[in-house]
Amino acid sequence: MSGFRLESCVWELTLACCFGCRYCGSAGGRARADELSTAECLDTADQLAELGCRRVSLIGGEVFLRRDWAQIAGRLTGLGVRVDVITNGYMMSPEVLEQLKQAGVSSVAVSIDGPEDVHDAGRQAGSFKRAMEAVRALTAAGMPVSVISTLRRDCMGRLEELYRVLEGSGIAAWQLQACSPMGNAARGLDWRIDPAEVIAFVMRHRAEAPFMLGAADNVGYFTDEELRLRGADGACFQGCRAGISAIGIDSAGNVRGCESLYDERFNEGNLRQRRLRDIWEDPGAFAYNRQFRREMLTGSCARCRMGPWCAGGCRSYNYFVHGKLYESPACAGGAK
């Protein structure tokens, strides 16, 4: 198993959330009845560090609704693990800011999905204002801040407006990701976008933007702009990392290759029954990626010369759009 080294983890601390967003992939709102206890979370932190995990992103639900979030974050940072937090920004306060500092959190990403009317329509009235207040409070406190936007049809035409809002906000980065039709987003939402529009937007602004601007791994792939698309110059999509160098953990202790593979089919084990090392080092685990062969590619991906490297794009997006793991339904590069 020496070829698979765990580098990063996205950890859903709780499913509890102050919103019920129309496009929430995990359909957050109420906490699960069987969420990991504080002791179990601290043990999980120890197991992640023991496996050599270098970076953990804490998500929800809403992270700050879990009372012991700072204790868990502090356990990770105390073990030398970089911790980032992704939040909707609604619960930001001076107390939370102090907890972030004390826990040694490296950065915070705030979800903002469009100008005020678009953002509030998908979440709740006043949520845009609170998110921007959170951005200002974090930057004023010296905390590196990024913004993550989940793109659907209703916000694609408003990206220029949002860019102007964020232009003077002091953020360090802005990531654009395609909305995947899972959870709430699978319930009648128009989630479809043209990836070429996203790429064109990034290329139009990346040189002038006062922050790093890039597309997430479910947008692309291997167009002529690839080496400038992911934010940092020279960064390149390397195929889905689920089970290769990354894992996801949900609030009940289920382990999967990626927290966006939000389906029981992709659960490799539960931390209440098996140690994380046992799951990670299981020869049969994460087979959809660890045992990938070019022959598994279908559709235009099977004819693409970049197939061996791209491996069909984002597993999660593929699965929830059309159920075909090894065929990207919206590749901007096409077969070359």
PDB file of N, CA, C and O in Angstrom, residues 6 25 38 57 72 112 162 166 180 183 201 206 218 229-230 235 257-258 265 289 293 308 317 331-333:
ATOM      1  N   LEU A   6      -1.931   9.025   2.385  1.00  0.00           N
ATOM      2  CA  LEU A   6      -2.981   9.968   2.740  1.00  0.00           C
ATOM      3  C   LEU A   6      -2.395  11.355   2.967  1.00  0.00           C
ATOM      4  O   LEU A   6      -1.527  11.534   3.811  1.00  0.00           O
ATOM      5  N   GLY A  25     -25.541  19.622  -0.967  1.00  0.00           N
ATOM      6  CA  GLY A  25     -25.330  18.250  -1.399  1.00  0.00           C
ATOM      7  C   GLY A  25     -25.551  17.226  -0.314  1.00  0.00           C
ATOM      8  O   GLY A  25     -25.888  16.066  -0.594  1.00  0.00           O
ATOM      9  N   THR A  38     -17.201  13.598  21.273  1.00  0.00           N
ATOM     10  CA  THR A  38     -15.944  14.345  21.366  1.00  0.00           C
ATOM     11  C   THR A  38     -14.761  13.399  21.462  1.00  0.00           C
ATOM     12  O   THR A  38     -13.750  13.566  20.750  1.00  0.00           O
ATOM     13  N   SER A  57      -9.807  19.628   6.132  1.00  0.00           N
ATOM     14  CA  SER A  57     -10.805  20.689   5.971  1.00  0.00           C
ATOM     15  C   SER A  57     -12.045  20.293   6.755  1.00  0.00           C
ATOM     16  O   SER A  57     -12.634  19.235   6.493  1.00  0.00           O
ATOM     17  N   ILE A  72     -11.511  19.955  18.688  1.00  0.00           N
ATOM     18  CA  ILE A  72     -11.105  18.989  17.661  1.00  0.00           C
ATOM     19  C   ILE A  72     -10.069  19.612  16.731  1.00  0.00           C
ATOM     20  O   ILE A  72      -9.043  19.001  16.415  1.00  0.00           O
ATOM     21  N   ILE A 112     -20.143  31.785  -0.724  1.00  0.00           N
ATOM     22  CA  ILE A 112     -20.923  32.893  -1.286  1.00  0.00           C
ATOM     23  C   ILE A 112     -21.191  32.546  -2.736  1.00  0.00           C
ATOM     24  O   ILE A 112     -20.260  32.392  -3.524  1.00  0.00           O
ATOM     25  N   LEU A 162     -20.618  39.458  -8.912  1.00  0.00           N
ATOM     26  CA  LEU A 162     -19.998  38.949  -7.693  1.00  0.00           C
ATOM     27  C   LEU A 162     -18.504  39.260  -7.679  1.00  0.00           C
ATOM     28  O   LEU A 162     -17.934  39.569  -6.622  1.00  0.00           O
ATOM     29  N   LEU A 166     -16.381  41.078  -4.665  1.00  0.00           N
ATOM     30  CA  LEU A 166     -15.252  40.444  -3.989  1.00  0.00           C
ATOM     31  C   LEU A 166     -13.928  41.146  -4.266  1.00  0.00           C
ATOM     32  O   LEU A 166     -12.956  40.962  -3.524  1.00  0.00           O
ATOM     33  N   SER A 180     -23.280  19.870  -7.966  1.00  0.00           N
ATOM     34  CA  SER A 180     -23.549  18.472  -8.306  1.00  0.00           C
ATOM     35  C   SER A 180     -24.974  18.117  -7.890  1.00  0.00           C
ATOM     36  O   SER A 180     -25.415  18.489  -6.807  1.00  0.00           O
ATOM     37  N   GLY A 183     -28.234  15.325  -2.953  1.00  0.00           N
ATOM     38  CA  GLY A 183     -28.895  15.954  -1.819  1.00  0.00           C
ATOM     39  C   GLY A 183     -30.024  16.855  -2.272  1.00  0.00           C
ATOM     40  O   GLY A 183     -30.821  16.508  -3.151  1.00  0.00           O
ATOM     41  N   PHE A 201     -14.525  32.820 -17.910  1.00  0.00           N
ATOM     42  CA  PHE A 201     -14.575  33.811 -16.837  1.00  0.00           C
ATOM     43  C   PHE A 201     -13.251  33.856 -16.079  1.00  0.00           C
ATOM     44  O   PHE A 201     -12.709  34.937 -15.811  1.00  0.00           O
ATOM     45  N   ARG A 206      -8.219  36.306 -14.274  1.00  0.00           N
ATOM     46  CA  ARG A 206      -7.178  35.766 -13.390  1.00  0.00           C
ATOM     47  C   ARG A 206      -5.946  36.666 -13.281  1.00  0.00           C
ATOM     48  O   ARG A 206      -5.346  36.775 -12.204  1.00  0.00           O
ATOM     49  N   ASN A 218     -14.094  19.706 -10.474  1.00  0.00           N
ATOM     50  CA  ASN A 218     -15.221  19.192 -11.253  1.00  0.00           C
ATOM     51  C   ASN A 218     -15.554  20.091 -12.438  1.00  0.00           C
ATOM     52  O   ASN A 218     -16.630  19.992 -13.025  1.00  0.00           O
ATOM     53  N   LEU A 229      -5.858  27.327 -15.046  1.00  0.00           N
ATOM     54  CA  LEU A 229      -7.248  27.267 -14.613  1.00  0.00           C
ATOM     55  C   LEU A 229      -7.424  27.002 -13.127  1.00  0.00           C
ATOM     56  O   LEU A 229      -8.404  27.431 -12.522  1.00  0.00           O
ATOM     57  N   ARG A 230      -6.492  26.287 -12.502  1.00  0.00           N
ATOM     58  CA  ARG A 230      -6.689  25.799 -11.137  1.00  0.00           C
ATOM     59  C   ARG A 230      -6.244  26.785 -10.056  1.00  0.00           C
ATOM     60  O   ARG A 230      -6.176  26.431  -8.882  1.00  0.00           O
ATOM     61  N   ALA A 235      -0.531  24.578 -11.990  1.00  0.00           N
ATOM     62  CA  ALA A 235      -1.332  23.539 -11.341  1.00  0.00           C
ATOM     63  C   ALA A 235      -2.132  22.810 -12.415  1.00  0.00           C
ATOM     64  O   ALA A 235      -2.587  23.414 -13.379  1.00  0.00           O
ATOM     65  N   GLY A 257     -13.824   7.803  -0.066  1.00  0.00           N
ATOM     66  CA  GLY A 257     -12.674   8.417  -0.727  1.00  0.00           C
ATOM     67  C   GLY A 257     -12.767   9.915  -0.850  1.00  0.00           C
ATOM     68  O   GLY A 257     -11.758  10.617  -0.847  1.00  0.00           O
ATOM     69  N   CYS A 258     -13.993  10.428  -0.949  1.00  0.00           N
ATOM     70  CA  CYS A 258     -14.226  11.863  -1.075  1.00  0.00           C
ATOM     71  C   CYS A 258     -15.546  12.172  -0.402  1.00  0.00           C
ATOM     72  O   CYS A 258     -16.515  11.415  -0.557  1.00  0.00           O
ATOM     73  N   ARG A 265     -22.909   3.604  -1.247  1.00  0.00           N
ATOM     74  CA  ARG A 265     -22.116   2.734  -2.122  1.00  0.00           C
ATOM     75  C   ARG A 265     -20.621   2.960  -1.941  1.00  0.00           C
ATOM     76  O   ARG A 265     -19.822   2.039  -2.118  1.00  0.00           O
ATOM     77  N   ASN A 289     -10.970   3.754  -7.849  1.00  0.00           N
ATOM     78  CA  ASN A 289      -9.830   4.574  -8.248  1.00  0.00           C
ATOM     79  C   ASN A 289      -8.507   3.805  -8.189  1.00  0.00           C
ATOM     80  O   ASN A 289      -7.680   3.918  -9.087  1.00  0.00           O
ATOM     81  N   ARG A 293      -8.188   1.420 -14.701  1.00  0.00           N
ATOM     82  CA  ARG A 293      -7.447   1.133 -15.928  1.00  0.00           C
ATOM     83  C   ARG A 293      -8.089   1.939 -17.063  1.00  0.00           C
ATOM     84  O   ARG A 293      -9.289   2.203 -17.047  1.00  0.00           O
ATOM     85  N   PRO A 308      -5.676   8.572 -19.782  1.00  0.00           N
ATOM     86  CA  PRO A 308      -4.888   7.936 -18.716  1.00  0.00           C
ATOM     87  C   PRO A 308      -4.546   8.874 -17.568  1.00  0.00           C
ATOM     88  O   PRO A 308      -4.336   8.435 -16.440  1.00  0.00           O
ATOM     89  N   TYR A 317     -19.075  14.078  -9.452  1.00  0.00           N
ATOM     90  CA  TYR A 317     -19.913  14.764 -10.434  1.00  0.00           C
ATOM     91  C   TYR A 317     -20.432  13.773 -11.471  1.00  0.00           C
ATOM     92  O   TYR A 317     -21.614  13.764 -11.811  1.00  0.00           O
ATOM     93  N   CYS A 331     -17.208  17.713 -20.021  1.00  0.00           N
ATOM     94  CA  CYS A 331     -15.799  18.040 -20.195  1.00  0.00           C
ATOM     95  C   CYS A 331     -15.667  19.156 -21.223  1.00  0.00           C
ATOM     96  O   CYS A 331     -16.224  19.086 -22.324  1.00  0.00           O
ATOM     97  N   ALA A 332     -14.924  20.187 -20.874  1.00  0.00           N
ATOM     98  CA  ALA A 332     -14.736  21.315 -21.786  1.00  0.00           C
ATOM     99  C   ALA A 332     -13.641  21.015 -22.826  1.00  0.00           C
ATOM    100  O   ALA A 332     -13.563  21.673 -23.851  1.00  0.00           O
ATOM    101  N   GLY A 333     -12.824  20.008 -22.528  1.00  0.00           N
ATOM    102  CA  GLY A 333     -11.733  19.687 -23.453  1.00  0.00           C
ATOM    103  C   GLY A 333     -12.195  18.787 -24.586  1.00  0.00           C
ATOM    104  O   GLY A 333     -11.784  18.948 -25.735  1.00  0.00           O
TER     105      GLY A 333
END
